[in-house]
XYZ file of C-alpha atoms in Angstrom:
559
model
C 121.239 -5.867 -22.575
C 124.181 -7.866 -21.124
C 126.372 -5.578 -19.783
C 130.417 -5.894 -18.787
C 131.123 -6.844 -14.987
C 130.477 -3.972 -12.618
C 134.198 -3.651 -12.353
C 135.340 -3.811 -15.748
C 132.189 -1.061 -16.266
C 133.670 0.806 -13.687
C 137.208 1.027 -15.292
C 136.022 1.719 -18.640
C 133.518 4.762 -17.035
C 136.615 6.042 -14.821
C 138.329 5.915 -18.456
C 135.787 7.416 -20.695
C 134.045 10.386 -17.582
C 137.754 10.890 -15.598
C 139.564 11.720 -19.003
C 136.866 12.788 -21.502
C 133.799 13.504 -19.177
C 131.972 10.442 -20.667
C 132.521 11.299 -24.124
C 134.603 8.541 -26.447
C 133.138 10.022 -29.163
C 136.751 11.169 -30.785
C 139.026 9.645 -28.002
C 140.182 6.836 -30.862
C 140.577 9.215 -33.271
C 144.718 9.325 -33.058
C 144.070 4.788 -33.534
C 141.951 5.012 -36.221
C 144.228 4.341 -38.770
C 145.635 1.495 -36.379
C 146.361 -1.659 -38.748
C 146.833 0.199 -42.074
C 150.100 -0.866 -43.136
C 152.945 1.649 -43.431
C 151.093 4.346 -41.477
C 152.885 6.210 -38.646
C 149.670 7.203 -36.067
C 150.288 11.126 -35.233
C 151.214 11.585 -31.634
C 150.007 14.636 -29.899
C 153.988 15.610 -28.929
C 154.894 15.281 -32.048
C 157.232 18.144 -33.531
C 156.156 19.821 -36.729
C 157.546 22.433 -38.814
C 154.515 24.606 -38.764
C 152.959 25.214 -35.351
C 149.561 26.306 -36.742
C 149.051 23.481 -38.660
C 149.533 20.659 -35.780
C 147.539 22.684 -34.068
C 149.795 23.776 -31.275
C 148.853 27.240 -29.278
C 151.512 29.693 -28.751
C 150.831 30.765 -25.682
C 153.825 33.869 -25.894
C 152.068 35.016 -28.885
C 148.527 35.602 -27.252
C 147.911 38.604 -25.148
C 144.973 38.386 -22.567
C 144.416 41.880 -22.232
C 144.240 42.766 -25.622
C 140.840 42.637 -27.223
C 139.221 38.837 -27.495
C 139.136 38.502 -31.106
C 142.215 40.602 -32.006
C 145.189 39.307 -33.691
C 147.000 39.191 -30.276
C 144.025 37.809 -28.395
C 142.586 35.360 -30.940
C 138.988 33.670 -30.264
C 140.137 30.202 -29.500
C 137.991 27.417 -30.232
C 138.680 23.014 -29.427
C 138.202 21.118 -31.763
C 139.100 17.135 -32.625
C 140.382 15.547 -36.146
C 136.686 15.504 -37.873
C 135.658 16.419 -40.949
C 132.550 17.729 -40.146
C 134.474 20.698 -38.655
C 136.137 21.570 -42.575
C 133.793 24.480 -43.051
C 135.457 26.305 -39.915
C 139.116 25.603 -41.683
C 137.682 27.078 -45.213
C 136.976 29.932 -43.182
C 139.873 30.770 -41.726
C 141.879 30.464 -44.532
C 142.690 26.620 -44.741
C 144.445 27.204 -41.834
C 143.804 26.989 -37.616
C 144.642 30.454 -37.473
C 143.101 32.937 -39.530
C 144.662 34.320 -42.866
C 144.634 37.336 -44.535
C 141.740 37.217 -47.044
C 139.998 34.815 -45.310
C 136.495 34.307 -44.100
C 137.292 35.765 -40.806
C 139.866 38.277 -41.856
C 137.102 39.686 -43.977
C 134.793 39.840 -40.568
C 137.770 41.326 -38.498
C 138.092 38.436 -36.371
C 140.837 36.165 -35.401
C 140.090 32.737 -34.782
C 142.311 29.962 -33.432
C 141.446 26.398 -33.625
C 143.160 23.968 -31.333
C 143.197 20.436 -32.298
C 142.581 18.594 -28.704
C 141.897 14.884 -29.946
C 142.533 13.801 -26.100
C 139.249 15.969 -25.196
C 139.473 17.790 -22.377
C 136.915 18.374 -20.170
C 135.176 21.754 -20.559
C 135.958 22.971 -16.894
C 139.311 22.223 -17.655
C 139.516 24.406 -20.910
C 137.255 27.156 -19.784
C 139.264 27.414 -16.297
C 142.436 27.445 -17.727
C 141.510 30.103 -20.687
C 142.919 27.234 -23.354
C 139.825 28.382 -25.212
C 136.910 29.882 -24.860
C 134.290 27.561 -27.075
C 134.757 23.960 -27.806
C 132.998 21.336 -29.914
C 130.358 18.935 -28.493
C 127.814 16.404 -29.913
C 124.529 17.642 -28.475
C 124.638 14.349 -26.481
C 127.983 14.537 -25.134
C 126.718 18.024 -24.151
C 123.594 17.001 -22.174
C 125.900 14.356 -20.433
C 128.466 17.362 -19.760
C 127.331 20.444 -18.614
C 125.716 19.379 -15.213
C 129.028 18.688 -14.422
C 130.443 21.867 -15.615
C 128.013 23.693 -13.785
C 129.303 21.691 -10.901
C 132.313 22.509 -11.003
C 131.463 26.406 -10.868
C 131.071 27.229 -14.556
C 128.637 27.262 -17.211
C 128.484 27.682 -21.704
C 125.861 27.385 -24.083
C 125.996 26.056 -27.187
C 125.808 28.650 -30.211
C 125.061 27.042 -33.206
C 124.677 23.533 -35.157
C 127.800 22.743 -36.997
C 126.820 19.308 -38.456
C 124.203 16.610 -38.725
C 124.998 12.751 -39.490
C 123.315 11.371 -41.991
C 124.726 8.028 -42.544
C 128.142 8.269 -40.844
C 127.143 6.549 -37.474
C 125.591 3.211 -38.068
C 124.905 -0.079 -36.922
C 126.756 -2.309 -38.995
C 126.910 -6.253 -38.600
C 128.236 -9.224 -40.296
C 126.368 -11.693 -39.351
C 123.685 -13.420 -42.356
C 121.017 -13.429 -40.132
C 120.621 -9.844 -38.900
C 119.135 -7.636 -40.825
C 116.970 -5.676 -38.151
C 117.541 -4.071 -34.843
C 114.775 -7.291 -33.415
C 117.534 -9.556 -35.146
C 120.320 -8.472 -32.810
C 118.593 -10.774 -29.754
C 121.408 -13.159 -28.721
C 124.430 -11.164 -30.496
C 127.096 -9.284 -30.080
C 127.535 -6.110 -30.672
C 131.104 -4.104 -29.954
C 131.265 -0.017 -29.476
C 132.375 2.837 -27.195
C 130.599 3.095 -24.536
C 128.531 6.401 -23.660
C 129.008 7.569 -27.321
C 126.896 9.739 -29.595
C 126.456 5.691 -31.388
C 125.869 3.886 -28.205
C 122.510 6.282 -27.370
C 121.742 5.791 -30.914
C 121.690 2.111 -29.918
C 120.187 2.375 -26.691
C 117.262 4.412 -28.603
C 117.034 1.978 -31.342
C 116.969 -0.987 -29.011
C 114.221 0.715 -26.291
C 112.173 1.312 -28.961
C 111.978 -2.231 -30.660
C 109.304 -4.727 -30.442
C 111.996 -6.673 -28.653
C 110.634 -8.167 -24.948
C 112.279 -6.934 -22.180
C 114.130 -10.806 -22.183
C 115.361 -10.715 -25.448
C 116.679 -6.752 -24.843
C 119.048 -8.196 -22.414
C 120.193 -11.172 -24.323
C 121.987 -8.562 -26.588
C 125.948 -8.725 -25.701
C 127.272 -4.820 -25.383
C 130.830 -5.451 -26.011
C 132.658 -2.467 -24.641
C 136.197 -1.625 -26.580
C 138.675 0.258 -24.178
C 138.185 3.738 -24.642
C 142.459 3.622 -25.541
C 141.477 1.631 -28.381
C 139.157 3.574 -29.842
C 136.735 3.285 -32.979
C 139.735 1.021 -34.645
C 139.319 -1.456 -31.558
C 135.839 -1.671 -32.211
C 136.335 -2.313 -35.866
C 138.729 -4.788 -35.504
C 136.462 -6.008 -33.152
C 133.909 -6.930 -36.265
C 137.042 -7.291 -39.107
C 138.059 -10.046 -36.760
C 134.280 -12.173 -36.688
C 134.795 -11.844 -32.414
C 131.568 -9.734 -32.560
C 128.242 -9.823 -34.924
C 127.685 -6.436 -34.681
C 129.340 -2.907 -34.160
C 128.592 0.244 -34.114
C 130.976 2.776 -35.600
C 130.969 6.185 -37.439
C 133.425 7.493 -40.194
C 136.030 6.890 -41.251
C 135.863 3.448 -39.466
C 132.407 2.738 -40.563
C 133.501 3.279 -44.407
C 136.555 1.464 -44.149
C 134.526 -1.631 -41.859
C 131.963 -1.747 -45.230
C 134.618 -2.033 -47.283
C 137.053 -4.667 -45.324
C 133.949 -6.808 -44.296
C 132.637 -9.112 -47.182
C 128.983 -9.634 -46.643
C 128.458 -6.482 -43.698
C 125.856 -4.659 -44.197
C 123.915 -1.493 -42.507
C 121.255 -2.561 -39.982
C 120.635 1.028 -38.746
C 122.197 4.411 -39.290
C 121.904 8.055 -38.666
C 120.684 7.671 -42.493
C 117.548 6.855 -41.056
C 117.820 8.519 -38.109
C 118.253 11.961 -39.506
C 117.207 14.233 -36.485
C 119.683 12.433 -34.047
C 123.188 13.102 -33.736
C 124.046 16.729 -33.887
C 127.722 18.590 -33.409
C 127.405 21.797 -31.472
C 129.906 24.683 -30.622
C 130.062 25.562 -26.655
C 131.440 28.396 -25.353
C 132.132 30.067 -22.135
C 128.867 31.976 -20.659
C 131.379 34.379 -18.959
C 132.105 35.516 -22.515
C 128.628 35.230 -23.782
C 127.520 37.634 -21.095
C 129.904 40.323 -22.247
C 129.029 42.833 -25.012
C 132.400 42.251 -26.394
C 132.317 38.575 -26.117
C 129.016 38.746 -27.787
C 130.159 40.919 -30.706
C 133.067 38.052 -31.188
C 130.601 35.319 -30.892
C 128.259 36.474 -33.592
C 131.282 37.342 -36.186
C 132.362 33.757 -35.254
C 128.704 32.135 -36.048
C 128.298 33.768 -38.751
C 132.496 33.244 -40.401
C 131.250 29.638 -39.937
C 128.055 29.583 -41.689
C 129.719 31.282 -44.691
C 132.254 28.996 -44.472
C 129.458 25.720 -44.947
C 128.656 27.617 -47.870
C 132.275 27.463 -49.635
C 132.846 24.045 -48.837
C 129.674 22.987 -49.961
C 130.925 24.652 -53.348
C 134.639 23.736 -53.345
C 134.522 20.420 -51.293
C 138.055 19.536 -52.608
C 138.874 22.848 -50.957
C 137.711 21.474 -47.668
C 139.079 18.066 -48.076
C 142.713 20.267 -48.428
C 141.926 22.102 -45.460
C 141.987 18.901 -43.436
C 145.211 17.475 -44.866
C 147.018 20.554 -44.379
C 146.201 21.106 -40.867
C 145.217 17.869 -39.342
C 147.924 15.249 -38.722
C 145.255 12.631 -38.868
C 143.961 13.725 -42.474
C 147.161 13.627 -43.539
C 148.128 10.474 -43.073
C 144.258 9.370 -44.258
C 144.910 11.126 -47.395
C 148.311 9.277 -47.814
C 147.026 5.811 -47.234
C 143.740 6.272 -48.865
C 144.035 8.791 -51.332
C 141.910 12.106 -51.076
C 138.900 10.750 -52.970
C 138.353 8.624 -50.044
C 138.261 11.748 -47.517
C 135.847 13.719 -49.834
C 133.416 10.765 -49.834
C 133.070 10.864 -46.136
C 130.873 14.193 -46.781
C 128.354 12.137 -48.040
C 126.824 11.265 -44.676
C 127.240 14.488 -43.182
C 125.656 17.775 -43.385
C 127.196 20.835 -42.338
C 124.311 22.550 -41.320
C 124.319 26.222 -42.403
C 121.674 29.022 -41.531
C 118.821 27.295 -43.125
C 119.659 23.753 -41.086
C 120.233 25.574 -38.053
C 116.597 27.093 -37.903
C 115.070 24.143 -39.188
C 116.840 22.279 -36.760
C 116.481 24.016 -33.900
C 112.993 24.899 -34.992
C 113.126 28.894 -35.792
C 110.892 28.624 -38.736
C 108.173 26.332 -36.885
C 107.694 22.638 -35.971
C 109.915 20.690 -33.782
C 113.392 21.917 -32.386
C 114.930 18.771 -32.734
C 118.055 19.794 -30.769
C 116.042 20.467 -27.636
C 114.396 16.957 -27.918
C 117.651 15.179 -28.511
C 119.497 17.080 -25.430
C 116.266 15.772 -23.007
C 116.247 12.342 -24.653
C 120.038 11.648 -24.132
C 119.968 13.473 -20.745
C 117.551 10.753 -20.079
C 119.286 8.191 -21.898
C 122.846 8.159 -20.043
C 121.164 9.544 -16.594
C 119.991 5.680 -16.759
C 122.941 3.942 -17.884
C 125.296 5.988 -15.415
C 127.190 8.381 -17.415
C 127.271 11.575 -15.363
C 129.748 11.801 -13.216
C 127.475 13.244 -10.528
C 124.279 11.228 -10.786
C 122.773 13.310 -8.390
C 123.573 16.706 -10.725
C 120.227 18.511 -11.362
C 118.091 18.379 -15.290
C 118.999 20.926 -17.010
C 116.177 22.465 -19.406
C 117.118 22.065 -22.845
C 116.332 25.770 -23.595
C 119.330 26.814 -21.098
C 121.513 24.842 -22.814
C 121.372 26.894 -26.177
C 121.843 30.404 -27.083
C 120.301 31.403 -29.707
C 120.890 34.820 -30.189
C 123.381 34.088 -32.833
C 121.419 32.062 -35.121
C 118.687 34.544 -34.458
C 120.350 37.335 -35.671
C 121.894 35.611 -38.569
C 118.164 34.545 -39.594
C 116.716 37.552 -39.463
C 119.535 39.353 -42.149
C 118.451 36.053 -44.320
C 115.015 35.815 -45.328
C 115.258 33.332 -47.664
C 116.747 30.743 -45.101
C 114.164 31.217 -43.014
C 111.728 30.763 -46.084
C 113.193 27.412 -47.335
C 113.826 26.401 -43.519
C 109.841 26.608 -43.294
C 109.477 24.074 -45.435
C 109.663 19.963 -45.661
C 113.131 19.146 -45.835
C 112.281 15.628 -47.469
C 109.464 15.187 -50.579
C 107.630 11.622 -49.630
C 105.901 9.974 -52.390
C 103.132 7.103 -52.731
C 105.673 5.353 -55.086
C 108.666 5.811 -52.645
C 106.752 3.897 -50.065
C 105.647 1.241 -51.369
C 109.108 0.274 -52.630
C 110.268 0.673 -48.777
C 107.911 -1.246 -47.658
C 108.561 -3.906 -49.761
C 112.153 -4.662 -47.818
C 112.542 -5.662 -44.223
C 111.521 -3.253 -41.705
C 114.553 -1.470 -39.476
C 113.216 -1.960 -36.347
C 109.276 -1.821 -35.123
C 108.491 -0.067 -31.732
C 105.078 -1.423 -30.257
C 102.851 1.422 -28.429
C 100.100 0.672 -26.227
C 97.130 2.801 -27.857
C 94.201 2.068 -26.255
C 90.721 1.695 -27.604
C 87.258 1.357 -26.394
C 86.071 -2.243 -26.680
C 84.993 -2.839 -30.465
C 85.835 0.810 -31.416
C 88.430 2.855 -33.421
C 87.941 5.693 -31.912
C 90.830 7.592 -30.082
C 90.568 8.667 -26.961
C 92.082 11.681 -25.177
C 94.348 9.433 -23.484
C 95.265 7.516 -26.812
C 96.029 10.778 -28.156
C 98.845 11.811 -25.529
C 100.434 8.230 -25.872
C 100.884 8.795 -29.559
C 102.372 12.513 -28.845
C 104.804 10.814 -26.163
C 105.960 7.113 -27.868
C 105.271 7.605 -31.472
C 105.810 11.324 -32.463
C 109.378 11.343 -31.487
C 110.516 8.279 -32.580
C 109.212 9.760 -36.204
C 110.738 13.070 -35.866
C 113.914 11.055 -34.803
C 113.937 9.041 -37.943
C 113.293 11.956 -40.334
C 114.071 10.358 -44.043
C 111.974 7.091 -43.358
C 108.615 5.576 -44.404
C 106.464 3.950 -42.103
C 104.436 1.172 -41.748
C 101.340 1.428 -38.926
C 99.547 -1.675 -37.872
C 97.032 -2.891 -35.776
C 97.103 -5.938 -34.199
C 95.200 -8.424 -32.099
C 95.360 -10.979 -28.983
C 94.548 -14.331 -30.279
C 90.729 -14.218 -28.508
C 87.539 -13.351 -30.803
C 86.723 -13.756 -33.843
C 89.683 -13.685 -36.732
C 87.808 -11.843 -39.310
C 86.166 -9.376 -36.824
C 89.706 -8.618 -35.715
C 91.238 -8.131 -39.005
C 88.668 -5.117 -40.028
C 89.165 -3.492 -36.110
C 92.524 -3.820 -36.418
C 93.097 -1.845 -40.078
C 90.566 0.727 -38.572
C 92.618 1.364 -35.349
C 95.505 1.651 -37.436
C 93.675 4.359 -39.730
C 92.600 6.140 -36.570
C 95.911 6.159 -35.590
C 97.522 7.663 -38.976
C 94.363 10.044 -39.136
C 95.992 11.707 -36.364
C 99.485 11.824 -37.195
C 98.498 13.680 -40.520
C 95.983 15.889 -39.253
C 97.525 17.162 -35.914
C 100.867 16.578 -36.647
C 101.082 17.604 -40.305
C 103.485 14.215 -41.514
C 102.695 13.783 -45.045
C 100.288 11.066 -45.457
C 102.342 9.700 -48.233
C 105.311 8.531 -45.350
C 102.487 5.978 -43.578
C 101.161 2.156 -45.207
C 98.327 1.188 -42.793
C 97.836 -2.433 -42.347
C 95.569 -4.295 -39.944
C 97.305 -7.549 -38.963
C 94.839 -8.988 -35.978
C 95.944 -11.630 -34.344
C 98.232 -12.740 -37.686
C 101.725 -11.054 -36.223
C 101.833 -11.596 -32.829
C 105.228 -10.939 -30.682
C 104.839 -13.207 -27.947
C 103.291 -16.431 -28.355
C 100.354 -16.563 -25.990
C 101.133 -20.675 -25.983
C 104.056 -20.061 -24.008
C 104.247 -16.536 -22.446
C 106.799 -18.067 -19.746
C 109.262 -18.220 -22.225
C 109.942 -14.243 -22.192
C 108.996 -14.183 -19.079
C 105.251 -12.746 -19.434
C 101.765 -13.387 -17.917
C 99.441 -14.243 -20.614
C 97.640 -10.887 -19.702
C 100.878 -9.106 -20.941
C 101.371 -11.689 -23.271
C 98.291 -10.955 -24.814
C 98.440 -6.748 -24.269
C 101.719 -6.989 -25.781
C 100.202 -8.588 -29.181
C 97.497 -5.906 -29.049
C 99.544 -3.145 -29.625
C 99.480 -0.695 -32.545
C 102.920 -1.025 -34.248
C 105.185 1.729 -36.158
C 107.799 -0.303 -38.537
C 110.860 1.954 -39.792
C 111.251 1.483 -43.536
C 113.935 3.593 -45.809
C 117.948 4.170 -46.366
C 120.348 2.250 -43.771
């Protein structure tokens, strides 16, 4: 993928690590409303009537020494201007501080919420005491806490507070993309070393793309100043043929753009992007702390549950105490707000063990953190490169959740099972339409067999598993294919075979519905280099030729 100029990289990592510890992931927020005409953006310094609601501390008003969680000592959590975070305002009264006959008043906690859209780092809240737990995607997390750990400190995340589904996407404007393969030769604009540029990175690694055409793809990096609105205006403008966004900017790009359309989104990918809550391990190893922690968690999870029954509630807990809702709702009109919940879940109890896999199967948050740790390790986004892995199970505490799970036994029940229902009829109207993206895997076979081997087996659990359990709402399509040598018709029948060998073992040892997989046997009718000219991406006709033999895994389903 073509990258900026070492320098200009450079500038835009000292921009996005120095200031926001590699995480643009809300810095535009304050610019996303840039271009709407009559709107005044909200300013950080900004004087407002009501402390509380612009989300302004008052530092005189908080007393250390009293107890954490008291009215003088409020729990103080950072968050940014996202709607994904309404449930905690529901809880707390429609307010960042907690109200009588709240959520929280009812638990005998007081919570604070600061509104930090300029992101500070988390050694720089948890050293100065600003707060004690903070918001993070669980990407953003994996890229962060080596370097909080570095810096003397630690936190573990404490629960799932939402899951995109549908608000970060891949969007493009040009006629001829219509396909992760399609963006070879385009250009694509984002934020670099965003929750939306690993979904990219993921999406692009795992395309039938040849390692040529993967760089031929133009990553246009906006200025992390400019923010999502830079990189929509990026795409509004035609200077790019792709972006990649997330909401609000993604709903208003569909709408400004005649002719855009979805090419990939978290709609698809439903086990990808997740928010987390961090907080400080110095308070998590306290009895007290804990006690404050678990009254927090579980305010939270109640609160999902109101605003999932009063979401106009929810959308007036953002206007009221986010400047940036505010002016939304003034220049779009509430409706538009409350259709941005759409394409995200706020995970309560039930998503949280299902998600972090408490009532069996995968813990998807666990794989995410070790993918993305792996991810941006590559691309440069830690600020100490040399920092050391951190196991995905000591990023988590799960205490919380735990507890909560076990006073709800019908969460756990319904967490046990399928969050989706796949149907024959469902996929064969997917796989009518043009395949998402197709990642190629090497499985090998025997000469003339379909028989797996051992060693087939583990490539399947390492290459194809997770890029399923990544994309958890689609249908598939699983071929076998051919090199161009032996007989046509002798191919065609090996080919199907393999591919039935292959999905044999998805549904038996994984347990995916069979109804999610279309097996097809292409031979040597679908090749993806031509063995004519393997020069021109750069191949031997060896690899040419190994490349065309692989068994293929086509994404089908919602954009």
């Amino acid at each position: 993928m073509a990258q900026l100029t070492p320098l200009a990289k450079g500038l835009v990592t000292v921009i996005v690590i120095g200031v926001a510890a590699s995480a643009a992931w809300n810095l535009g927020l304050k610019e996303k409303l840039q271009g709407m005409d009559g709107v005044q953006l909200p300013t950080l310094s900004r004087p407002a009537a009501d402390p509380a609601a612009a989300g302004v501390p008052a530092p005189a008003k908080i007393d250390k020494n009293a107890a954490l969680g008291s009215e003088k000592n409020p729990l103080r959590v950072s968050i940014v201007s996202f709607h994904g975070y309404a449930p905690a305002l529901v809880a707390n009264g429609n307010s960042l501080r907690t109200r009588p006959g709240s959520i929280y008043a009812g638990k005998d906690v007081h919570v604070q919420f600061l509104i930090q859209d300029d992101i500070p780092t988390l050694s720089t809240i948890f050293e100065s005491g600003t707060a004690q737990c903070a918001w993070r995607t669980s990407d953003f997390w994996a890229q962060e806490q080596p370097n909080l750990r570095n810096s003397g400190h630690d936190g573990r995340a404490v629960m799932i507070v939402d899951n995109t589904q549908g608000g970060d996407a891949v969007i493009s404007r040009h006629p001829e993309v219509h396909a992760i393969e399609d963006l070879a030769g385009r250009s694509v604009a984002l934020l670099q070393f965003t929750p939306s540029h690993g979904m990219l990175i993921d999406a692009i690694e795992n395309s039938s793309l040849t390692a040529r055409k993967k760089e031929s793809i133009k990553l246009v990096f906006i200025n992390a100043e400019e923010g999502t609105a830079g990189v929509r205006a990026a795409l509004e403008s035609g200077n790019v043929d792709a972006a990649v966004l997330w909401d609000p900017d993604l709903a208003l790009a569909q709408r400004n753009v005649t002719g855009s359309r979805i090419v990939y989104s978290t709609k698809t990918a439903t086990n990808l992007i997740f928010d987390v809550m961090v907080c400080d391990q110095r308070v998590l190893a306290r009895p007290d702390g804990q006690a404050v922690i678990q009254k927090f968690v579980a305010g939270w999870m109640e609160g999902v549950q109101a605003a999932r029954a009063d979401p106009d509630s929810a959308v007036d807990a953002l206007v009221k105490t986010e400047e940036f809702f505010k002016l939304l709702a003034e220049k779009e009109g509430k409706p538009f707000i409350k259709g941005l919940f759409a394409n995200v879940v706020w995970t309560g109890v039930e998503d949280n063990a299902r998600i972090l896999g408490l009532a069996g199967g995968t813990n998807h948050y666990e794989r995410v953190y070790r993918r993305f740790d792996e991810i941006y390790r590559k691309e440069g986004a830690l600020a100490n490169p040399k920092s050391p892995v951190i196991a995905p199970q000591d990023s988590f505490d799960y205490r919380f959740i735990r507890a909560l799970l076990a006073q709800d036994r019908a969460a756990g029940e319904a967490a046990a099972k399928p969050a989706v229902t796949f149907t024959h009829s469902a996929l064969q109207e997917a796989t009518q339409k043009t395949a998402i993206v197709t990642k190629p895997v090497m499985v090998g076979f025997a000469t003339g067999t379909a028989e797996l081997t051992k060693r087939a087996q583990k490539t399947i659990d390492a290459e194809m598993v997770p890029f399923i359990e990544n994309n958890g709402k689609a249908y598939f399509e699983v071929s076998g294919n051919s090199d161009s040598t032996g007989a046509r018709e002798t191919n065609l029948r090996l080919s199907d075979a393999r591919a039935r060998a292959v999905v044999d073992y998805l549904v038996t040892q994984w347990e995916f519905p069979r109804q999610r997989f279309k097996i097809v046997g292409n031979g040597p009718d679908r090749p993806l280099c031509n063995e004519a000219n393997p020069g021109g991406e750069g191949l031997s006709l060896e690899d040419c030729r190994a490349m065309n033999r692989t068994t293929r895994i086509a994404v089908f389903g919602g954009r």
